[in-house]
Short mmCIF file of C-alpha atoms in Angstrom, two decimals:
data_model
loop_
_atom_site.label_atom_id
_atom_site.label_comp_id
_atom_site.label_asym_id
_atom_site.label_seq_id
_atom_site.Cartn_x
_atom_site.Cartn_y
_atom_site.Cartn_z
CA MET A 1 20.52 67.85 70.07
CA ASN A 2 19.03 64.54 71.22
CA SER A 3 16.21 64.69 73.77
CA VAL A 4 18.34 62.53 76.08
CA GLU A 5 21.70 64.09 76.94
CA ARG A 6 24.52 61.57 77.23
CA PHE A 7 27.59 61.90 79.43
CA VAL A 8 30.74 59.85 79.05
CA PHE A 9 32.89 59.74 82.19
CA LEU A 10 36.51 58.88 81.41
CA LEU A 11 37.96 57.40 84.60
CA ILE A 12 41.70 57.82 85.08
CA GLU A 13 43.47 55.37 87.39
CA ASP A 14 43.39 56.49 91.06
CA PHE A 15 40.38 58.69 90.33
CA SER A 16 38.34 60.19 93.18
CA HIS A 17 35.34 57.98 93.95
CA LEU A 18 33.71 60.83 95.88
CA ALA A 19 33.97 63.26 92.97
CA PHE A 20 32.71 60.64 90.51
CA ALA A 21 29.65 59.84 92.66
CA CYS A 22 28.90 63.53 93.15
CA ALA A 23 28.95 64.01 89.38
CA ILE A 24 26.81 61.06 88.34
CA GLU A 25 24.17 61.06 91.09
CA PRO A 26 22.52 64.39 90.14
CA LEU A 27 21.90 62.93 86.66
CA ARG A 28 20.32 59.78 88.07
CA ILE A 29 18.20 61.78 90.49
CA ALA A 30 17.11 64.16 87.71
CA ASN A 31 15.73 61.14 85.83
CA HIS A 32 13.99 59.94 88.99
CA VAL A 33 12.44 63.32 89.79
CA SER A 34 11.23 63.90 86.22
CA GLY A 35 9.86 60.38 85.81
CA LYS A 36 11.63 60.02 82.45
CA THR A 37 15.10 59.63 81.02
CA LEU A 38 16.59 63.09 80.68
CA TYR A 39 20.18 61.87 80.96
CA SER A 40 22.16 58.76 80.18
CA TRP A 41 25.80 57.96 80.81
CA LEU A 42 28.61 55.60 79.93
CA LEU A 43 31.80 54.88 81.82
CA ALA A 44 35.10 54.70 79.99
CA SER A 45 38.70 53.86 80.80
CA GLU A 46 41.87 53.43 78.81
CA ASN A 47 41.71 49.63 78.90
CA GLY A 48 37.96 49.51 78.25
CA ARG A 49 37.33 47.06 81.08
CA GLN A 50 37.70 48.69 84.48
CA ALA A 51 39.26 51.51 86.48
CA THR A 52 40.51 51.60 90.06
CA CYS A 53 39.78 54.61 92.25
CA SER A 54 41.93 55.97 95.04
CA ASN A 55 40.00 54.07 97.73
CA ARG A 56 40.88 50.85 95.81
CA SER A 57 37.33 50.15 94.65
CA VAL A 58 37.23 48.77 91.12
CA ILE A 59 34.63 50.16 88.71
CA LEU A 60 33.60 48.22 85.61
CA VAL A 61 33.30 50.42 82.54
CA ASP A 62 31.32 50.29 79.30
CA ARG A 63 33.96 51.27 76.78
CA GLY A 64 37.51 52.28 75.99
CA LEU A 65 38.75 55.26 74.01
CA GLU A 66 36.24 54.99 71.17
CA PRO A 67 35.03 58.12 69.35
CA LEU A 68 32.20 60.07 70.93
CA GLU A 69 28.79 60.72 69.46
CA PRO A 70 28.35 64.36 68.25
CA ASP A 71 26.30 65.54 71.24
CA ASP A 72 28.11 63.66 74.01
CA HIS A 73 29.57 65.42 77.04
CA LEU A 74 32.98 63.97 77.96
CA PHE A 75 34.15 64.45 81.55
CA VAL A 76 37.60 63.37 82.71
CA VAL A 77 37.59 62.17 86.33
CA SER A 78 40.95 61.80 88.04
CA GLY A 79 42.43 62.07 91.52
CA LEU A 80 45.74 61.12 93.09
CA ASN A 81 48.93 60.78 91.05
CA VAL A 82 47.27 62.49 88.11
CA ARG A 83 50.50 63.14 86.22
CA GLY A 84 51.69 59.55 86.56
CA SER A 85 48.29 58.09 85.64
CA THR A 86 47.73 60.19 82.53
CA THR A 87 49.07 58.24 79.58
CA ARG A 88 49.88 59.18 76.00
CA PRO A 89 46.84 57.29 74.60
CA VAL A 90 44.55 59.32 76.88
CA ILE A 91 46.15 62.62 75.83
CA ASP A 92 45.92 61.68 72.15
CA TYR A 93 42.27 60.69 72.60
CA LEU A 94 41.36 64.00 74.24
CA ARG A 95 43.14 66.00 71.56
CA ARG A 96 41.39 64.08 68.81
CA GLU A 97 37.94 64.49 70.34
CA SER A 98 38.58 68.18 70.95
CA ARG A 99 39.53 68.68 67.31
CA HIS A 100 36.23 67.05 66.38
CA GLY A 101 34.34 69.59 68.49
CA ALA A 102 33.56 67.49 71.57
CA ARG A 103 32.28 69.15 74.71
CA ILE A 104 34.92 68.22 77.27
CA GLY A 105 35.04 68.78 81.02
CA ALA A 106 37.07 67.71 84.03
CA ILE A 107 36.47 66.86 87.66
CA CYS A 108 38.79 66.99 90.71
CA SER A 109 42.35 66.92 89.31
CA GLY A 110 40.98 66.36 85.80
CA ALA A 111 41.96 69.88 84.73
CA TYR A 112 45.54 68.65 85.00
CA VAL A 113 44.79 66.02 82.36
CA LEU A 114 43.20 68.58 80.04
CA ALA A 115 46.12 70.96 80.54
CA MET A 116 48.59 68.18 79.72
CA ALA A 117 46.67 67.69 76.48
CA GLY A 118 46.92 71.43 75.75
CA LEU A 119 43.16 71.95 75.92
CA LEU A 120 43.17 74.69 78.56
CA ASP A 121 45.66 77.21 77.17
CA GLY A 122 44.18 80.68 77.55
CA LYS A 123 41.09 79.30 79.29
CA PRO A 124 39.93 79.55 82.90
CA CYS A 125 39.68 76.36 84.95
CA ALA A 126 38.95 75.01 88.41
CA LEU A 127 41.11 72.41 90.12
CA HIS A 128 41.29 70.87 93.58
CA TRP A 129 43.28 73.30 95.73
CA ASP A 130 45.87 70.63 96.62
CA TYR A 131 47.23 70.81 93.07
CA HIS A 132 47.25 74.61 92.66
CA ASP A 133 50.90 75.37 93.32
CA ALA A 134 52.24 72.67 91.00
CA PHE A 135 49.68 73.51 88.34
CA VAL A 136 50.68 77.18 88.25
CA GLU A 137 54.29 76.15 87.75
CA ASP A 138 53.51 73.59 85.06
CA PHE A 139 50.90 75.53 83.08
CA PRO A 140 51.51 79.29 83.27
CA ASP A 141 49.30 79.90 80.20
CA VAL A 142 46.19 78.52 81.90
CA THR A 143 44.03 80.85 84.01
CA LEU A 144 43.60 78.99 87.30
CA ARG A 145 40.67 80.11 89.45
CA ARG A 146 39.92 79.25 93.05
CA SER A 147 36.25 78.70 92.18
CA VAL A 148 34.52 75.43 93.06
CA PHE A 149 33.80 75.06 89.35
CA VAL A 150 34.20 77.04 86.13
CA ALA A 151 31.33 77.05 83.64
CA ASP A 152 33.32 77.94 80.52
CA LYS A 153 31.25 77.46 77.36
CA ARG A 154 33.66 75.00 75.76
CA VAL A 155 35.40 73.38 78.73
CA MET A 156 33.79 72.97 82.16
CA THR A 157 35.94 72.10 85.16
CA SER A 158 35.19 71.26 88.78
CA SER A 159 37.46 71.18 91.82
CA GLY A 160 36.13 67.81 92.97
CA GLY A 161 34.03 66.29 95.74
CA PRO A 162 30.65 68.01 96.20
CA ALA A 163 31.77 70.70 93.74
CA ALA A 164 31.06 68.14 91.02
CA SER A 165 27.42 68.16 92.15
CA ASP A 166 27.40 71.96 92.05
CA MET A 167 28.58 71.85 88.44
CA MET A 168 26.05 69.21 87.41
CA LEU A 169 23.22 71.08 89.10
CA HIS A 170 24.32 74.17 87.19
CA LEU A 171 24.03 72.21 83.93
CA ILE A 172 20.63 70.81 84.95
CA ALA A 173 19.42 74.32 85.79
CA GLN A 174 20.56 75.60 82.40
CA GLU A 175 18.75 72.82 80.57
CA HIS A 176 15.61 72.34 82.66
CA GLY A 177 15.31 75.45 84.82
CA ALA A 178 16.35 76.48 88.31
CA ASP A 179 13.22 75.13 90.02
CA PHE A 180 13.83 71.65 88.68
CA ALA A 181 17.50 71.77 89.69
CA ILE A 182 16.49 72.83 93.19
CA GLU A 183 14.14 69.84 93.37
CA VAL A 184 17.04 67.58 92.41
CA ALA A 185 19.22 69.21 95.08
CA ASN A 186 16.48 68.71 97.66
CA GLN A 187 16.38 64.99 96.84
CA MET A 188 20.11 64.96 97.51
CA VAL A 189 19.50 66.71 100.87
CA TYR A 190 21.87 69.33 99.48
CA ASN A 191 20.73 72.79 100.54
CA ALA A 192 23.96 74.76 100.13
CA VAL A 193 24.38 74.63 96.36
CA ARG A 194 27.26 76.80 95.22
CA SER A 195 27.71 78.89 92.11
CA ASN A 196 30.56 78.98 89.65
CA GLU A 197 32.20 81.87 91.54
CA ASP A 198 32.06 80.43 95.04
CA VAL A 199 35.61 79.94 96.26
CA GLN A 200 37.23 76.75 97.53
CA ARG A 201 38.03 76.69 101.22
CA PHE A 202 40.73 74.52 102.70
CA SER A 203 42.67 73.80 105.86
CA LEU A 204 45.88 75.80 105.83
CA ASN A 205 47.31 73.44 108.45
CA GLY A 206 46.73 70.53 106.10
CA ARG A 207 48.32 72.17 103.08
CA ILE A 208 52.04 71.44 102.68
CA GLY A 209 54.21 74.35 101.72
CA VAL A 210 52.09 77.26 102.90
CA ASN A 211 54.20 79.88 104.66
CA GLU A 212 53.67 80.05 108.44
CA LYS A 213 53.32 83.83 108.27
CA LEU A 214 50.56 83.43 105.69
CA LYS A 215 48.79 80.94 107.94
CA LEU A 216 48.90 83.48 110.76
CA ALA A 217 47.52 86.24 108.56
CA VAL A 218 44.61 84.08 107.38
CA ARG A 219 43.80 82.97 110.92
CA LEU A 220 43.72 86.61 112.00
CA MET A 221 41.33 87.37 109.14
CA GLU A 222 39.05 84.50 110.15
CA GLN A 223 39.10 85.65 113.77
CA ASN A 224 38.38 89.28 112.88
CA LEU A 225 35.49 89.24 110.42
CA GLU A 226 33.35 91.66 112.43
CA MET A 227 36.16 94.20 112.83
CA PRO A 228 38.44 93.67 109.82
CA LEU A 229 42.15 94.40 110.15
CA SER A 230 44.06 96.38 107.54
CA THR A 231 46.73 94.77 105.37
CA HIS A 232 49.37 96.69 107.32
CA GLU A 233 48.00 95.43 110.64
CA LEU A 234 48.03 91.85 109.34
CA ALA A 235 51.57 92.25 108.05
CA ASP A 236 52.77 93.74 111.34
CA ALA A 237 51.24 90.84 113.27
CA ALA A 238 53.00 88.38 110.95
CA GLY A 239 56.30 90.23 111.30
CA ILE A 240 56.68 91.07 107.61
CA SER A 241 56.04 94.04 105.34
CA ALA A 242 52.73 94.67 103.61
CA ARG A 243 54.43 94.09 100.26
CA GLN A 244 55.77 90.71 101.41
CA LEU A 245 52.28 89.75 102.58
CA GLU A 246 50.85 90.72 99.19
CA ARG A 247 53.39 88.47 97.48
CA LEU A 248 52.58 85.52 99.76
CA PHE A 249 48.85 85.83 99.08
CA GLY A 250 49.46 86.11 95.36
CA LYS A 251 51.74 83.08 95.25
CA HIS A 252 49.75 80.69 97.45
CA LEU A 253 46.15 81.91 97.31
CA HIS A 254 46.08 83.69 93.93
CA ALA A 255 44.45 86.76 95.43
CA SER A 256 45.44 89.94 97.23
CA PRO A 257 44.91 90.11 101.02
CA LYS A 258 42.05 92.53 100.45
CA GLN A 259 40.37 90.23 97.91
CA TYR A 260 40.78 87.18 100.11
CA TYR A 261 39.46 89.02 103.18
CA ILE A 262 36.34 90.24 101.39
CA GLU A 263 35.70 86.72 100.09
CA LEU A 264 35.89 85.37 103.65
CA ARG A 265 33.48 88.01 104.89
CA LEU A 266 31.02 87.57 102.03
CA ASN A 267 31.12 83.80 102.35
CA ARG A 268 30.40 84.10 106.06
CA ALA A 269 27.54 86.50 105.29
CA ARG A 270 26.08 84.11 102.73
CA ASN A 271 26.15 81.23 105.22
CA LEU A 272 24.44 83.35 107.86
CA LEU A 273 21.76 84.48 105.42
CA MET A 274 21.06 80.91 104.36
CA GLN A 275 21.31 79.24 107.76
CA THR A 276 19.97 81.76 110.29
CA ASP A 277 17.07 84.17 110.78
CA ALA A 278 19.33 87.17 111.40
CA SER A 279 18.32 90.31 109.54
CA VAL A 280 20.36 91.54 106.60
CA THR A 281 21.57 94.46 108.70
CA GLU A 282 22.64 92.14 111.54
CA VAL A 283 24.50 89.92 109.09
CA ALA A 284 26.20 92.91 107.50
CA LEU A 285 27.46 94.20 110.85
CA SER A 286 28.66 90.78 112.00
CA CYS A 287 30.74 90.47 108.83
CA GLY A 288 32.41 93.88 109.09
CA PHE A 289 30.21 95.98 106.79
CA THR A 290 29.42 99.29 108.39
CA SER A 291 26.42 100.13 106.23
CA HIS A 292 23.52 98.21 104.73
CA ALA A 293 24.06 99.87 101.35
CA HIS A 294 27.76 98.98 101.20
CA PHE A 295 27.06 95.38 102.12
CA THR A 296 24.29 95.05 99.54
CA ARG A 297 26.49 96.54 96.82
CA ARG A 298 29.46 94.25 97.53
CA TYR A 299 27.25 91.20 97.89
CA LYS A 300 25.57 91.83 94.55
CA GLN A 301 28.93 92.40 92.88
CA ALA A 302 30.09 89.01 94.15
CA TYR A 303 26.97 86.89 93.71
CA GLY A 304 24.81 88.71 91.20
CA VAL A 305 21.85 88.92 93.62
CA THR A 306 21.05 91.06 96.65
CA PRO A 307 21.29 89.66 100.19
CA HIS A 308 17.48 89.79 100.43
CA THR A 309 17.24 87.36 97.51
CA VAL A 310 19.32 84.63 99.15
CA ARG A 311 16.52 83.32 101.32
CA ALA A 312 14.33 82.84 98.25
CA PRO A 313 14.91 79.61 96.25
CA THR A 314 16.68 81.33 93.37
CA LEU A 315 20.34 80.75 94.08
CA LEU A 316 20.80 78.12 91.41
CA SER A 317 19.80 80.53 88.70
CA ALA A 318 22.18 83.24 89.87
CA SER A 319 25.48 83.55 88.04
CA PRO A 320 27.87 85.45 90.34
CA HIS A 321 30.35 87.77 88.76
CA ARG A 322 32.99 90.22 89.85
#
């Protein structure tokens, strides 16, 4: 592999400017912090001249759909109207480069583009939550996760926005160590770096199509983190059966009520550990864990480290797992 890693960002029309900036800036800052060129990048579009993002800014690019160099990373960046903006030449290009062994990734709605090219069948991926319902219908053979990004060995995907920075910092940590990646994050004034198993959060009120009874159940969960309610209590409050509630969570949130509830509580615990001076025991109790041991066990299962470790600067090197 070359000493300088090169990234090619393929910009699809109506791409997310925020996600693009969050992906490219960690590379620039890594060069700045190190005092040398660790990373380089090129911008590409189908026409080889420019691409327009969803905020109507126009970005000049370096190239069109020319073949990649052997060690290039190719990341597809898209946004609104991803299905309408993804053309046959782009799909053919991605398929060709994949056959030649290219390392391909996607940002924001970019997983949709890769799935349309058939590059995600049987693989896990991350995608902005706004596209989840349609994606599940269109690509049942793809394993959609609610993670902020998925660090699959062959295909990396990010849900967009700051999650693109999380993914790039993960790559920087793999290549140059966690301490260096933390220094890059500090330069970005970014002190809440997430792992590949942190879950996307979203406004249920802003999401079209979510069942009102599901909204109520989630609000009750968020309001009762210290004293968690049972699935039956949540279902009774929503006026449906526990089985119906299970189906709603599975369809819209791709998790069981119990799984979603524990994620809410652990996420709240992680924020408290990182942002307050409360003791681990105090955090555990405030998030509905009745014993220190139980909290520590569940936290380690989710994040791969103990709660005591969170306040040390080692989060970037942790690889959470369930």
